[in-house]
C-alpha cells in the first residue's frame, strides 16, 4: 500500500512480523511491530503520513514513539534495499514464474507443478514453525536452497524433492524414487549447505525433504544429510539441541535475507 510516496512492505511473509514504511528510494521512516503492537518512528515530521498509511493494518491499542536502541542486525535490515530483500519470497518462487511465463512443454509444466506443490507443502510446515519468535525462514534462494531455516538449533539448508506417491530410498550419494528414477539429491544438498556455510560464516546443516512419498527409507550410513518429510520436520527441528541465541538467529537472518550475500 502507498500514500504520499510512502510504501508499506512486510519484513517477511505477509500477515506476520514487522511492516516497514519506506520512502520511494527504499529508506525506512518507520516500522510497525505486530507482536508488540508498536509503531517505531524514524522521521517524526512524517508521523501523520505514517499513521495514515499504516491505519489499515493496525489493531487494538497501538503505541507509537521513537525506536528502541537498534541492534547491529536492525541497522543492517534498515539499510537493506527492498529489491534485495529475500524475506517476501514465496515457496517455489522461481517455479511459479517458469510455469506461468516459461516455454516448457506440457509434460515439463506438469512436472514443475508437482515440484511446486512439494515446495509449497514444505513451506507451509516451515512457515508454521516460524510463527514462533525463535525461528526465521526464507524461501527460494536461487541456486542455493528451496528453504533456509534459522533457529535455536542452528541453520538448515532444505532441498525439497517430490516423492510422486512412490517409495523413495535415500543413499549416501543418490535418491531413488520409484523403481527407475535415480537423482543426485543427497550430493546437491551437501553442496548447497557447504555454499551456505561459506556465505553465512556459520555451520549449515544439509536437509533433504521428501514430500508425498508412500514410503521413505534412509541408508544407515547417510548421517550428514538429514532426511525429513513434512510430518517429521517440526519434531526434528524443535527437539534438536540449542546452539544459537536469539540475537545470533536475528543476525544470521538479516545476513541471509540480503540477496547480495548469495552472489
PDB file of C-alpha atoms in Angstrom:
ATOM      1  CA  UNK A   1       0.000   0.000   0.000  1.00  0.00           C
ATOM      2  CA  UNK A   2       1.283   3.544  -0.770  1.00  0.00           C
ATOM      3  CA  UNK A   3       0.296   7.034   0.384  1.00  0.00           C
ATOM      4  CA  UNK A   4       2.041  10.299  -0.498  1.00  0.00           C
ATOM      5  CA  UNK A   5       5.041   8.374  -1.731  1.00  0.00           C
ATOM      6  CA  UNK A   6       5.277   6.105   1.325  1.00  0.00           C
ATOM      7  CA  UNK A   7       5.123   2.346   0.834  1.00  0.00           C
ATOM      8  CA  UNK A   8       4.271  -0.370   3.350  1.00  0.00           C
ATOM      9  CA  UNK A   9       6.329  -3.526   2.896  1.00  0.00           C
ATOM     10  CA  UNK A  10       6.375  -6.687   5.026  1.00  0.00           C
ATOM     11  CA  UNK A  11       9.605  -7.863   6.610  1.00  0.00           C
ATOM     12  CA  UNK A  12       8.674 -11.478   5.890  1.00  0.00           C
ATOM     13  CA  UNK A  13       5.524 -13.363   4.988  1.00  0.00           C
ATOM     14  CA  UNK A  14       2.521 -11.032   4.678  1.00  0.00           C
ATOM     15  CA  UNK A  15       0.353 -11.191   7.785  1.00  0.00           C
ATOM     16  CA  UNK A  16       3.066 -11.584  10.405  1.00  0.00           C
ATOM     17  CA  UNK A  17       6.178  -9.892  11.712  1.00  0.00           C
ATOM     18  CA  UNK A  18       7.039  -6.263  11.049  1.00  0.00           C
ATOM     19  CA  UNK A  19       5.675  -3.892   8.455  1.00  0.00           C
ATOM     20  CA  UNK A  20       8.128  -1.256   7.239  1.00  0.00           C
ATOM     21  CA  UNK A  21       7.120   2.174   5.940  1.00  0.00           C
ATOM     22  CA  UNK A  22       9.595   3.182   3.243  1.00  0.00           C
ATOM     23  CA  UNK A  23      10.294   6.198   1.109  1.00  0.00           C
ATOM     24  CA  UNK A  24      10.307   5.706  -2.699  1.00  0.00           C
ATOM     25  CA  UNK A  25      14.108   5.234  -2.584  1.00  0.00           C
ATOM     26  CA  UNK A  26      13.707   2.319  -0.164  1.00  0.00           C
ATOM     27  CA  UNK A  27      14.783   4.055   3.052  1.00  0.00           C
ATOM     28  CA  UNK A  28      12.640   3.225   6.088  1.00  0.00           C
ATOM     29  CA  UNK A  29      10.892   6.018   8.013  1.00  0.00           C
ATOM     30  CA  UNK A  30       9.008   3.753  10.444  1.00  0.00           C
ATOM     31  CA  UNK A  31       8.043   0.203  11.212  1.00  0.00           C
ATOM     32  CA  UNK A  32       5.051  -1.449  12.852  1.00  0.00           C
ATOM     33  CA  UNK A  33       5.844  -4.428  15.070  1.00  0.00           C
ATOM     34  CA  UNK A  34       2.711  -6.595  15.002  1.00  0.00           C
ATOM     35  CA  UNK A  35       3.725  -8.685  18.003  1.00  0.00           C
ATOM     36  CA  UNK A  36       4.495  -5.683  20.228  1.00  0.00           C
ATOM     37  CA  UNK A  37       1.665  -3.639  18.611  1.00  0.00           C
ATOM     38  CA  UNK A  38       4.020  -0.679  18.439  1.00  0.00           C
ATOM     39  CA  UNK A  39       4.992   1.817  15.719  1.00  0.00           C
ATOM     40  CA  UNK A  40       8.602   2.979  15.822  1.00  0.00           C
ATOM     41  CA  UNK A  41       9.033   6.308  14.002  1.00  0.00           C
ATOM     42  CA  UNK A  42      12.347   7.348  12.472  1.00  0.00           C
ATOM     43  CA  UNK A  43      11.065  10.549  10.794  1.00  0.00           C
ATOM     44  CA  UNK A  44       8.846  12.348  13.306  1.00  0.00           C
ATOM     45  CA  UNK A  45       7.916  15.073  10.801  1.00  0.00           C
ATOM     46  CA  UNK A  46       6.090  12.375   8.793  1.00  0.00           C
ATOM     47  CA  UNK A  47       4.215  10.924  11.774  1.00  0.00           C
ATOM     48  CA  UNK A  48       0.730  11.713  10.423  1.00  0.00           C
ATOM     49  CA  UNK A  49       1.562  10.302   6.983  1.00  0.00           C
ATOM     50  CA  UNK A  50       2.968   7.172   8.620  1.00  0.00           C
ATOM     51  CA  UNK A  51      -0.179   6.686  10.694  1.00  0.00           C
ATOM     52  CA  UNK A  52      -2.347   7.189   7.612  1.00  0.00           C
ATOM     53  CA  UNK A  53      -0.558   4.572   5.533  1.00  0.00           C
ATOM     54  CA  UNK A  54      -0.422   2.053   8.410  1.00  0.00           C
ATOM     55  CA  UNK A  55      -4.006   2.532   9.618  1.00  0.00           C
ATOM     56  CA  UNK A  56      -5.486  -0.406   7.612  1.00  0.00           C
ATOM     57  CA  UNK A  57      -3.054  -2.755   9.376  1.00  0.00           C
ATOM     58  CA  UNK A  58      -3.441  -1.552  12.976  1.00  0.00           C
ATOM     59  CA  UNK A  59      -5.391  -3.447  15.630  1.00  0.00           C
ATOM     60  CA  UNK A  60      -6.180  -2.627  19.253  1.00  0.00           C
ATOM     61  CA  UNK A  61      -4.276  -0.047  21.283  1.00  0.00           C
ATOM     62  CA  UNK A  62      -1.121   0.813  19.356  1.00  0.00           C
ATOM     63  CA  UNK A  63       1.782   2.644  20.963  1.00  0.00           C
ATOM     64  CA  UNK A  64       3.929   4.995  18.903  1.00  0.00           C
ATOM     65  CA  UNK A  65       7.262   6.625  19.525  1.00  0.00           C
ATOM     66  CA  UNK A  66      10.956   6.650  18.656  1.00  0.00           C
ATOM     67  CA  UNK A  67      12.530   3.260  18.018  1.00  0.00           C
ATOM     68  CA  UNK A  68      14.402   1.393  20.729  1.00  0.00           C
ATOM     69  CA  UNK A  69      18.164   1.470  20.526  1.00  0.00           C
ATOM     70  CA  UNK A  70      18.849  -0.544  17.348  1.00  0.00           C
ATOM     71  CA  UNK A  71      20.946  -3.658  17.309  1.00  0.00           C
ATOM     72  CA  UNK A  72      23.522  -4.266  14.604  1.00  0.00           C
ATOM     73  CA  UNK A  73      21.001  -6.531  12.855  1.00  0.00           C
ATOM     74  CA  UNK A  74      18.397  -3.743  12.965  1.00  0.00           C
ATOM     75  CA  UNK A  75      20.800  -1.310  11.327  1.00  0.00           C
ATOM     76  CA  UNK A  76      21.626  -3.767   8.546  1.00  0.00           C
ATOM     77  CA  UNK A  77      17.961  -4.539   7.940  1.00  0.00           C
ATOM     78  CA  UNK A  78      17.021  -0.877   7.790  1.00  0.00           C
ATOM     79  CA  UNK A  79      19.732  -0.274   5.189  1.00  0.00           C
ATOM     80  CA  UNK A  80      18.603  -3.210   3.019  1.00  0.00           C
ATOM     81  CA  UNK A  81      17.023  -2.072  -0.276  1.00  0.00           C
ATOM     82  CA  UNK A  82      13.616  -3.645  -0.796  1.00  0.00           C
ATOM     83  CA  UNK A  83      14.588  -5.163  -4.141  1.00  0.00           C
ATOM     84  CA  UNK A  84      17.486  -7.005  -2.461  1.00  0.00           C
ATOM     85  CA  UNK A  85      15.317  -8.443   0.335  1.00  0.00           C
ATOM     86  CA  UNK A  86      14.567 -12.163   0.003  1.00  0.00           C
ATOM     87  CA  UNK A  87      12.225 -12.289   3.001  1.00  0.00           C
ATOM     88  CA  UNK A  88       8.997 -11.789   0.975  1.00  0.00           C
ATOM     89  CA  UNK A  89       9.840 -14.718  -1.341  1.00  0.00           C
ATOM     90  CA  UNK A  90       7.189 -17.407  -1.560  1.00  0.00           C
ATOM     91  CA  UNK A  91       7.950 -21.133  -1.618  1.00  0.00           C
ATOM     92  CA  UNK A  92       8.737 -22.141  -5.195  1.00  0.00           C
ATOM     93  CA  UNK A  93       9.022 -18.533  -6.386  1.00  0.00           C
ATOM     94  CA  UNK A  94      11.167 -19.396  -9.415  1.00  0.00           C
ATOM     95  CA  UNK A  95       8.930 -22.310 -10.407  1.00  0.00           C
ATOM     96  CA  UNK A  96       5.871 -20.071 -10.338  1.00  0.00           C
ATOM     97  CA  UNK A  97       7.471 -17.813 -12.926  1.00  0.00           C
ATOM     98  CA  UNK A  98       8.639 -20.717 -15.052  1.00  0.00           C
ATOM     99  CA  UNK A  99       5.190 -22.322 -15.081  1.00  0.00           C
ATOM    100  CA  UNK A 100       3.445 -19.052 -15.873  1.00  0.00           C
ATOM    101  CA  UNK A 101       5.835 -17.481 -18.345  1.00  0.00           C
ATOM    102  CA  UNK A 102       8.288 -20.217 -19.369  1.00  0.00           C
ATOM    103  CA  UNK A 103       8.438 -22.082 -22.657  1.00  0.00           C
ATOM    104  CA  UNK A 104       8.347 -25.603 -21.205  1.00  0.00           C
ATOM    105  CA  UNK A 105       6.117 -28.175 -22.885  1.00  0.00           C
ATOM    106  CA  UNK A 106       3.022 -29.728 -21.357  1.00  0.00           C
ATOM    107  CA  UNK A 107       4.863 -32.652 -19.756  1.00  0.00           C
ATOM    108  CA  UNK A 108       7.551 -30.402 -18.299  1.00  0.00           C
ATOM    109  CA  UNK A 109       4.955 -27.998 -16.885  1.00  0.00           C
ATOM    110  CA  UNK A 110       3.161 -30.953 -15.288  1.00  0.00           C
ATOM    111  CA  UNK A 111       6.432 -31.977 -13.587  1.00  0.00           C
ATOM    112  CA  UNK A 112       7.086 -28.395 -12.485  1.00  0.00           C
ATOM    113  CA  UNK A 113       3.619 -28.152 -10.935  1.00  0.00           C
ATOM    114  CA  UNK A 114       4.327 -31.272  -8.862  1.00  0.00           C
ATOM    115  CA  UNK A 115       7.677 -29.853  -7.750  1.00  0.00           C
ATOM    116  CA  UNK A 116       5.993 -26.566  -6.884  1.00  0.00           C
ATOM    117  CA  UNK A 117       3.378 -28.380  -4.803  1.00  0.00           C
ATOM    118  CA  UNK A 118       6.155 -30.130  -2.871  1.00  0.00           C
ATOM    119  CA  UNK A 119       7.952 -26.850  -2.114  1.00  0.00           C
ATOM    120  CA  UNK A 120       4.711 -25.181  -1.104  1.00  0.00           C
ATOM    121  CA  UNK A 121       3.783 -28.070   1.201  1.00  0.00           C
ATOM    122  CA  UNK A 122       7.174 -27.973   2.906  1.00  0.00           C
ATOM    123  CA  UNK A 123       6.988 -24.199   3.013  1.00  0.00           C
ATOM    124  CA  UNK A 124       3.685 -24.342   4.904  1.00  0.00           C
ATOM    125  CA  UNK A 125       5.239 -26.556   7.567  1.00  0.00           C
ATOM    126  CA  UNK A 126       8.264 -24.299   7.997  1.00  0.00           C
ATOM    127  CA  UNK A 127       6.187 -21.115   7.978  1.00  0.00           C
ATOM    128  CA  UNK A 128       4.080 -22.552  10.804  1.00  0.00           C
ATOM    129  CA  UNK A 129       7.296 -23.125  12.746  1.00  0.00           C
ATOM    130  CA  UNK A 130       8.327 -19.525  12.051  1.00  0.00           C
ATOM    131  CA  UNK A 131       5.199 -18.236  13.797  1.00  0.00           C
ATOM    132  CA  UNK A 132       7.361 -18.611  16.903  1.00  0.00           C
ATOM    133  CA  UNK A 133       9.659 -15.677  17.625  1.00  0.00           C
ATOM    134  CA  UNK A 134      12.538 -18.163  17.946  1.00  0.00           C
ATOM    135  CA  UNK A 135      12.589 -19.171  14.265  1.00  0.00           C
ATOM    136  CA  UNK A 136      13.186 -17.452  10.931  1.00  0.00           C
ATOM    137  CA  UNK A 137      12.553 -18.936   7.476  1.00  0.00           C
ATOM    138  CA  UNK A 138      13.499 -17.839   3.959  1.00  0.00           C
ATOM    139  CA  UNK A 139      12.228 -19.402   0.759  1.00  0.00           C
ATOM    140  CA  UNK A 140      13.551 -19.675  -2.788  1.00  0.00           C
ATOM    141  CA  UNK A 141      17.172 -18.581  -2.503  1.00  0.00           C
ATOM    142  CA  UNK A 142      18.047 -19.030  -6.171  1.00  0.00           C
ATOM    143  CA  UNK A 143      20.722 -21.625  -6.806  1.00  0.00           C
ATOM    144  CA  UNK A 144      21.144 -22.380  -3.102  1.00  0.00           C
ATOM    145  CA  UNK A 145      18.090 -23.532  -1.174  1.00  0.00           C
ATOM    146  CA  UNK A 146      14.381 -24.162  -1.540  1.00  0.00           C
ATOM    147  CA  UNK A 147      14.115 -23.113   2.125  1.00  0.00           C
ATOM    148  CA  UNK A 148      16.600 -21.814   4.691  1.00  0.00           C
ATOM    149  CA  UNK A 149      15.635 -22.322   8.322  1.00  0.00           C
ATOM    150  CA  UNK A 150      17.349 -20.467  11.172  1.00  0.00           C
ATOM    151  CA  UNK A 151      16.521 -21.175  14.796  1.00  0.00           C
ATOM    152  CA  UNK A 152      17.944 -22.144  18.181  1.00  0.00           C
ATOM    153  CA  UNK A 153      19.412 -25.453  16.874  1.00  0.00           C
ATOM    154  CA  UNK A 154      21.269 -23.716  14.019  1.00  0.00           C
ATOM    155  CA  UNK A 155      20.903 -23.137  10.295  1.00  0.00           C
ATOM    156  CA  UNK A 156      19.343 -25.709   7.939  1.00  0.00           C
ATOM    157  CA  UNK A 157      19.504 -25.632   4.146  1.00  0.00           C
ATOM    158  CA  UNK A 158      16.470 -27.532   2.825  1.00  0.00           C
ATOM    159  CA  UNK A 159      16.343 -29.144  -0.614  1.00  0.00           C
ATOM    160  CA  UNK A 160      12.841 -30.416  -1.449  1.00  0.00           C
ATOM    161  CA  UNK A 161      12.010 -33.459  -3.571  1.00  0.00           C
ATOM    162  CA  UNK A 162       8.651 -34.639  -4.899  1.00  0.00           C
ATOM    163  CA  UNK A 163       8.146 -38.307  -3.919  1.00  0.00           C
ATOM    164  CA  UNK A 164       5.378 -38.794  -6.527  1.00  0.00           C
ATOM    165  CA  UNK A 165       3.461 -41.204  -4.263  1.00  0.00           C
ATOM    166  CA  UNK A 166       6.130 -43.858  -4.670  1.00  0.00           C
ATOM    167  CA  UNK A 167       8.746 -45.444  -2.458  1.00  0.00           C
ATOM    168  CA  UNK A 168      11.857 -43.286  -2.039  1.00  0.00           C
ATOM    169  CA  UNK A 169      15.273 -44.553  -0.933  1.00  0.00           C
ATOM    170  CA  UNK A 170      17.921 -42.069   0.194  1.00  0.00           C
ATOM    171  CA  UNK A 171      21.502 -43.281  -0.060  1.00  0.00           C
ATOM    172  CA  UNK A 172      24.854 -41.646   0.540  1.00  0.00           C
ATOM    173  CA  UNK A 173      25.051 -40.265  -2.993  1.00  0.00           C
ATOM    174  CA  UNK A 174      21.700 -40.854  -4.690  1.00  0.00           C
ATOM    175  CA  UNK A 175      17.974 -40.721  -4.074  1.00  0.00           C
ATOM    176  CA  UNK A 176      15.837 -43.289  -5.866  1.00  0.00           C
ATOM    177  CA  UNK A 177      12.153 -42.537  -6.404  1.00  0.00           C
ATOM    178  CA  UNK A 178      10.099 -45.496  -7.574  1.00  0.00           C
ATOM    179  CA  UNK A 179      11.924 -48.266  -9.430  1.00  0.00           C
ATOM    180  CA  UNK A 180      13.738 -46.281 -12.058  1.00  0.00           C
ATOM    181  CA  UNK A 181      14.303 -42.604 -11.223  1.00  0.00           C
ATOM    182  CA  UNK A 182      17.704 -42.031  -9.608  1.00  0.00           C
ATOM    183  CA  UNK A 183      18.722 -38.489  -8.631  1.00  0.00           C
ATOM    184  CA  UNK A 184      21.826 -36.914  -7.036  1.00  0.00           C
ATOM    185  CA  UNK A 185      19.814 -35.088  -4.373  1.00  0.00           C
ATOM    186  CA  UNK A 186      21.993 -36.011  -1.339  1.00  0.00           C
ATOM    187  CA  UNK A 187      25.024 -34.563  -3.123  1.00  0.00           C
ATOM    188  CA  UNK A 188      23.019 -31.496  -4.144  1.00  0.00           C
ATOM    189  CA  UNK A 189      22.041 -30.963  -0.503  1.00  0.00           C
ATOM    190  CA  UNK A 190      25.657 -31.204   0.655  1.00  0.00           C
ATOM    191  CA  UNK A 191      26.915 -28.735  -1.941  1.00  0.00           C
ATOM    192  CA  UNK A 192      24.175 -26.230  -1.130  1.00  0.00           C
ATOM    193  CA  UNK A 193      24.842 -26.414   2.615  1.00  0.00           C
ATOM    194  CA  UNK A 194      28.588 -26.037   2.051  1.00  0.00           C
ATOM    195  CA  UNK A 195      27.983 -22.923  -0.049  1.00  0.00           C
ATOM    196  CA  UNK A 196      25.615 -21.506   2.588  1.00  0.00           C
ATOM    197  CA  UNK A 197      28.196 -22.204   5.295  1.00  0.00           C
ATOM    198  CA  UNK A 198      30.737 -20.078   3.443  1.00  0.00           C
ATOM    199  CA  UNK A 199      28.244 -17.321   2.640  1.00  0.00           C
ATOM    200  CA  UNK A 200      26.950 -17.003   6.207  1.00  0.00           C
ATOM    201  CA  UNK A 201      30.195 -17.857   8.041  1.00  0.00           C
ATOM    202  CA  UNK A 202      28.152 -20.295  10.127  1.00  0.00           C
ATOM    203  CA  UNK A 203      27.679 -24.051  10.145  1.00  0.00           C
ATOM    204  CA  UNK A 204      24.737 -25.026   7.924  1.00  0.00           C
ATOM    205  CA  UNK A 205      23.178 -28.497   8.052  1.00  0.00           C
ATOM    206  CA  UNK A 206      22.000 -30.059   4.775  1.00  0.00           C
ATOM    207  CA  UNK A 207      18.402 -31.293   4.792  1.00  0.00           C
ATOM    208  CA  UNK A 208      16.675 -33.378   2.143  1.00  0.00           C
ATOM    209  CA  UNK A 209      12.888 -33.025   2.412  1.00  0.00           C
ATOM    210  CA  UNK A 210      10.921 -35.746   0.616  1.00  0.00           C
ATOM    211  CA  UNK A 211       7.256 -34.875   0.062  1.00  0.00           C
ATOM    212  CA  UNK A 212       4.421 -37.263  -0.870  1.00  0.00           C
ATOM    213  CA  UNK A 213       6.431 -40.492  -0.896  1.00  0.00           C
ATOM    214  CA  UNK A 214       4.413 -43.566   0.078  1.00  0.00           C
ATOM    215  CA  UNK A 215       7.462 -44.880   1.922  1.00  0.00           C
ATOM    216  CA  UNK A 216      10.848 -43.380   2.745  1.00  0.00           C
ATOM    217  CA  UNK A 217      13.911 -45.491   3.524  1.00  0.00           C
ATOM    218  CA  UNK A 218      17.242 -43.958   4.516  1.00  0.00           C
ATOM    219  CA  UNK A 219      20.546 -45.810   4.245  1.00  0.00           C
ATOM    220  CA  UNK A 220      22.061 -46.117   7.765  1.00  0.00           C
ATOM    221  CA  UNK A 221      25.364 -44.702   6.516  1.00  0.00           C
ATOM    222  CA  UNK A 222      23.723 -41.420   5.442  1.00  0.00           C
ATOM    223  CA  UNK A 223      24.364 -39.332   8.548  1.00  0.00           C
ATOM    224  CA  UNK A 224      25.489 -35.894   7.417  1.00  0.00           C
ATOM    225  CA  UNK A 225      22.339 -35.128   5.412  1.00  0.00           C
ATOM    226  CA  UNK A 226      19.118 -35.064   7.419  1.00  0.00           C
ATOM    227  CA  UNK A 227      16.257 -36.693   5.513  1.00  0.00           C
ATOM    228  CA  UNK A 228      12.834 -35.422   6.576  1.00  0.00           C
ATOM    229  CA  UNK A 229       9.215 -35.304   5.493  1.00  0.00           C
ATOM    230  CA  UNK A 230       6.567 -32.661   6.217  1.00  0.00           C
ATOM    231  CA  UNK A 231       5.328 -34.933   9.014  1.00  0.00           C
ATOM    232  CA  UNK A 232       8.721 -35.246  10.755  1.00  0.00           C
ATOM    233  CA  UNK A 233      10.329 -31.852  10.107  1.00  0.00           C
ATOM    234  CA  UNK A 234       8.847 -29.882  13.013  1.00  0.00           C
ATOM    235  CA  UNK A 235       9.650 -32.532  15.620  1.00  0.00           C
ATOM    236  CA  UNK A 236      13.237 -32.896  14.403  1.00  0.00           C
ATOM    237  CA  UNK A 237      13.906 -29.154  14.320  1.00  0.00           C
ATOM    238  CA  UNK A 238      12.289 -28.271  17.638  1.00  0.00           C
ATOM    239  CA  UNK A 239      13.900 -31.165  19.538  1.00  0.00           C
ATOM    240  CA  UNK A 240      17.437 -30.539  18.307  1.00  0.00           C
ATOM    241  CA  UNK A 241      19.988 -29.153  20.756  1.00  0.00           C
ATOM    242  CA  UNK A 242      20.206 -25.384  21.089  1.00  0.00           C
ATOM    243  CA  UNK A 243      23.311 -23.777  19.585  1.00  0.00           C
ATOM    244  CA  UNK A 244      22.176 -20.228  18.734  1.00  0.00           C
ATOM    245  CA  UNK A 245      20.897 -17.434  20.971  1.00  0.00           C
ATOM    246  CA  UNK A 246      18.083 -15.145  19.741  1.00  0.00           C
ATOM    247  CA  UNK A 247      20.478 -12.310  18.730  1.00  0.00           C
ATOM    248  CA  UNK A 248      22.503 -14.829  16.701  1.00  0.00           C
ATOM    249  CA  UNK A 249      19.348 -16.049  14.949  1.00  0.00           C
ATOM    250  CA  UNK A 250      18.339 -12.492  14.086  1.00  0.00           C
ATOM    251  CA  UNK A 251      21.818 -11.550  12.862  1.00  0.00           C
ATOM    252  CA  UNK A 252      22.060 -14.605  10.603  1.00  0.00           C
ATOM    253  CA  UNK A 253      18.557 -13.989   9.254  1.00  0.00           C
ATOM    254  CA  UNK A 254      19.458 -10.387   8.446  1.00  0.00           C
ATOM    255  CA  UNK A 255      22.527 -11.551   6.522  1.00  0.00           C
ATOM    256  CA  UNK A 256      20.702 -14.382   4.764  1.00  0.00           C
ATOM    257  CA  UNK A 257      17.780 -12.269   3.561  1.00  0.00           C
ATOM    258  CA  UNK A 258      20.147  -9.954   1.640  1.00  0.00           C
ATOM    259  CA  UNK A 259      20.286 -11.206  -1.936  1.00  0.00           C
ATOM    260  CA  UNK A 260      23.842  -9.869  -2.237  1.00  0.00           C
ATOM    261  CA  UNK A 261      25.004 -12.398   0.370  1.00  0.00           C
ATOM    262  CA  UNK A 262      24.485 -15.182  -2.165  1.00  0.00           C
ATOM    263  CA  UNK A 263      26.167 -13.566  -5.200  1.00  0.00           C
TER     264      UNK A 263
END
